[in-house]
mmCIF file of C-alpha atoms and ligand atoms in Angstrom:
data_model
loop_
_atom_site.group_PDB
_atom_site.id
_atom_site.type_symbol
_atom_site.label_atom_id
_atom_site.label_comp_id
_atom_site.label_asym_id
_atom_site.label_seq_id
_atom_site.Cartn_x
_atom_site.Cartn_y
_atom_site.Cartn_z
ATOM 1 C CA MET A 140 7.422 -3.610 6.847
ATOM 2 C CA ILE A 141 4.410 -2.914 4.655
ATOM 3 C CA GLY A 142 2.154 -0.062 5.604
ATOM 4 C CA ARG A 143 -1.149 1.126 4.136
ATOM 5 C CA LEU A 144 -2.855 -0.236 1.088
ATOM 6 C CA ASN A 145 -2.156 2.588 -1.434
ATOM 7 C CA HIS A 146 -4.255 1.275 -4.270
ATOM 8 C CA VAL A 147 -5.751 -1.723 -6.014
ATOM 9 C CA ALA A 148 -5.095 -1.671 -9.775
ATOM 10 C CA ILE A 149 -7.703 -3.007 -12.069
ATOM 11 C CA ALA A 150 -6.787 -3.692 -15.747
ATOM 12 C CA THR A 151 -9.581 -3.089 -18.289
ATOM 13 C CA PRO A 152 -9.787 -3.192 -22.135
ATOM 14 C CA ASN A 153 -12.063 0.047 -22.007
ATOM 15 C CA ILE A 154 -11.076 2.516 -19.347
ATOM 16 C CA ALA A 155 -13.995 4.968 -20.350
ATOM 17 C CA GLU A 156 -16.453 2.197 -19.676
ATOM 18 C CA ALA A 157 -14.683 1.090 -16.454
ATOM 19 C CA ALA A 158 -14.575 4.781 -15.205
ATOM 20 C CA LYS A 159 -18.358 5.134 -15.969
ATOM 21 C CA VAL A 160 -19.165 2.072 -13.864
ATOM 22 C CA TYR A 161 -17.239 3.528 -10.851
ATOM 23 C CA ARG A 162 -18.655 7.029 -11.369
ATOM 24 C CA ASP A 163 -22.302 6.278 -12.303
ATOM 25 C CA VAL A 164 -23.143 2.866 -10.876
ATOM 26 C CA LEU A 165 -20.933 2.899 -7.728
ATOM 27 C CA GLY A 166 -21.080 6.636 -7.250
ATOM 28 C CA ALA A 167 -17.325 7.197 -6.627
ATOM 29 C CA LYS A 168 -15.171 10.232 -7.347
ATOM 30 C CA VAL A 169 -13.315 9.436 -10.584
ATOM 31 C CA SER A 170 -10.370 11.312 -12.204
ATOM 32 C CA ASP A 171 -9.976 12.045 -15.886
ATOM 33 C CA PRO A 172 -7.870 9.511 -17.881
ATOM 34 C CA VAL A 173 -4.136 10.218 -17.930
ATOM 35 C CA PRO A 174 -2.040 8.772 -20.665
ATOM 36 C CA GLN A 175 1.278 7.536 -19.256
ATOM 37 C CA PRO A 176 3.360 6.714 -22.331
ATOM 38 C CA ASP A 177 6.503 5.934 -20.126
ATOM 39 C CA HIS A 178 4.504 3.181 -18.469
ATOM 40 C CA GLY A 179 2.422 1.928 -21.420
ATOM 41 C CA VAL A 180 -0.876 2.578 -19.687
ATOM 42 C CA VAL A 181 -3.730 5.033 -19.380
ATOM 43 C CA THR A 182 -4.772 5.578 -15.730
ATOM 44 C CA VAL A 183 -7.843 6.701 -14.076
ATOM 45 C CA PHE A 184 -7.987 7.049 -10.318
ATOM 46 C CA VAL A 185 -10.974 6.282 -8.274
ATOM 47 C CA GLU A 186 -10.850 8.053 -4.880
ATOM 48 C CA LEU A 187 -12.196 6.101 -1.894
ATOM 49 C CA PRO A 188 -12.253 7.303 1.698
ATOM 50 C CA ASN A 189 -9.558 4.862 2.780
ATOM 51 C CA THR A 190 -7.701 3.981 -0.483
ATOM 52 C CA LYS A 191 -7.705 4.331 -4.240
ATOM 53 C CA ILE A 192 -8.548 2.128 -7.232
ATOM 54 C CA GLU A 193 -6.332 2.548 -10.253
ATOM 55 C CA LEU A 194 -8.042 1.724 -13.543
ATOM 56 C CA LEU A 195 -5.460 0.687 -16.183
ATOM 57 C CA GLU A 196 -5.940 0.528 -19.950
ATOM 58 C CA PRO A 197 -3.093 -0.574 -22.276
ATOM 59 C CA LEU A 198 -1.297 2.185 -24.210
ATOM 60 C CA GLY A 199 0.910 1.268 -27.159
ATOM 61 C CA ALA A 200 2.070 -2.026 -28.518
ATOM 62 C CA ASN A 201 4.365 -2.919 -25.649
ATOM 63 C CA SER A 202 1.977 -2.226 -22.744
ATOM 64 C CA PRO A 203 3.031 -4.189 -19.606
ATOM 65 C CA ILE A 204 -0.639 -5.096 -19.009
ATOM 66 C CA MET A 205 -1.283 -6.619 -22.483
ATOM 67 C CA SER A 206 -0.419 -10.195 -21.558
ATOM 68 C CA PHE A 207 -2.730 -9.920 -18.505
ATOM 69 C CA LEU A 208 -5.552 -8.785 -20.672
ATOM 70 C CA ASN A 209 -4.960 -11.463 -23.174
ATOM 71 C CA LYS A 210 -5.457 -13.961 -20.349
ATOM 72 C CA ASN A 211 -8.319 -11.971 -18.808
ATOM 73 C CA PRO A 212 -10.142 -10.335 -21.749
ATOM 74 C CA LYS A 213 -12.767 -8.635 -19.539
ATOM 75 C CA GLY A 214 -10.162 -7.219 -17.173
ATOM 76 C CA GLY A 215 -9.489 -7.984 -13.554
ATOM 77 C CA ILE A 216 -7.425 -7.223 -10.532
ATOM 78 C CA HIS A 217 -3.867 -6.616 -11.852
ATOM 79 C CA HIS A 218 -1.844 -5.710 -8.696
ATOM 80 C CA VAL A 219 -2.148 -4.350 -5.183
ATOM 81 C CA CYS A 220 0.133 -1.529 -3.945
ATOM 82 C CA TYR A 221 1.430 -1.392 -0.388
ATOM 83 C CA GLU A 222 3.246 1.625 1.069
ATOM 84 C CA VAL A 223 6.754 1.343 2.425
ATOM 85 C CA GLU A 224 8.838 4.007 4.118
ATOM 86 C CA ASP A 225 12.154 3.170 2.423
ATOM 87 C CA ILE A 226 12.164 1.572 -0.973
ATOM 88 C CA HIS A 227 15.811 0.684 -0.868
ATOM 89 C CA ALA A 228 15.451 -1.104 2.430
ATOM 90 C CA ALA A 229 12.318 -2.917 1.171
ATOM 91 C CA CYS A 230 14.232 -3.909 -1.917
ATOM 92 C CA ALA A 231 17.115 -5.316 0.174
ATOM 93 C CA LYS A 232 14.747 -7.156 2.489
ATOM 94 C CA MET A 233 12.846 -8.752 -0.411
ATOM 95 C CA ARG A 234 16.113 -9.826 -2.028
ATOM 96 C CA ALA A 235 17.240 -11.394 1.313
ATOM 97 C CA GLU A 236 13.929 -13.224 1.483
ATOM 98 C CA GLY A 237 14.427 -14.666 -1.908
ATOM 99 C CA ALA A 238 11.516 -12.864 -3.483
ATOM 100 C CA THR A 239 11.736 -12.063 -7.180
ATOM 101 C CA ILE A 240 11.751 -8.293 -8.065
ATOM 102 C CA THR A 241 10.490 -7.803 -11.711
ATOM 103 C CA GLY A 242 12.362 -5.842 -14.276
ATOM 104 C CA THR A 243 15.904 -4.718 -13.422
ATOM 105 C CA GLY A 244 15.348 -5.501 -9.769
ATOM 106 C CA GLU A 245 15.992 -1.874 -8.863
ATOM 107 C CA PRO A 246 13.456 0.750 -7.758
ATOM 108 C CA LYS A 247 12.050 2.909 -10.606
ATOM 109 C CA ILE A 248 9.723 5.875 -10.689
ATOM 110 C CA GLY A 249 6.185 4.550 -10.971
ATOM 111 C CA ALA A 250 2.954 5.950 -12.435
ATOM 112 C CA HIS A 251 2.527 8.272 -9.475
ATOM 113 C CA GLY A 252 6.001 9.854 -9.527
ATOM 114 C CA LYS A 253 7.145 7.873 -6.514
ATOM 115 C CA PRO A 254 9.798 5.047 -6.419
ATOM 116 C CA VAL A 255 8.377 1.615 -6.721
ATOM 117 C CA ILE A 256 9.318 -2.044 -7.152
ATOM 118 C CA PHE A 257 7.065 -4.910 -8.352
ATOM 119 C CA LEU A 258 7.279 -8.417 -6.771
ATOM 120 C CA HIS A 259 6.598 -11.376 -8.878
ATOM 121 C CA PRO A 260 3.244 -13.110 -8.112
ATOM 122 C CA LYS A 261 4.814 -16.540 -7.835
ATOM 123 C CA ASP A 262 6.139 -15.651 -4.444
ATOM 124 C CA PHE A 263 2.993 -13.870 -3.199
ATOM 125 C CA ASN A 264 -0.002 -16.155 -3.581
ATOM 126 C CA GLY A 265 -0.434 -15.462 -7.293
ATOM 127 C CA THR A 266 -0.788 -11.694 -6.678
ATOM 128 C CA LEU A 267 1.482 -9.114 -8.301
ATOM 129 C CA ILE A 268 2.622 -6.663 -5.577
ATOM 130 C CA GLU A 269 3.809 -3.125 -6.014
ATOM 131 C CA LEU A 270 5.737 -1.555 -3.145
ATOM 132 C CA GLU A 271 5.645 2.248 -3.179
ATOM 133 C CA GLN A 272 7.730 4.667 -1.164
ATOM 134 C CA VAL A 273 5.510 7.392 0.099
HETATM 135 CO CO1 CO B 1207 0.058 0.642 -9.192
#
């Protein structure tokens, strides 16, 4: 069912510093920071030849990545995102498999303007998984 790896998301307490590391130390192509108030994060995309890295910094008091950063103060890998062809079919399959879909359990528009669901880490080896319809 899952297709390509769309991105790996890394949470950081300081997105300017994180972007600098990817740009200057690792020599990657890095986007400008984009505040996403609807999602409670600031994002920077790092373009790689075969995938993307999504840097995330909390935005606002109710940021969904705040508890992760409280547990991992220096940051860390927050989620991986796999592409699916049909988000509603993926959602139904995950429900049938007994996986826990976070939030309302229904697809919503993600940080890239595409429909997504998030799967709880407890069912997936401790990894938060985002499925994105492309
Ligand atoms: Co993501």
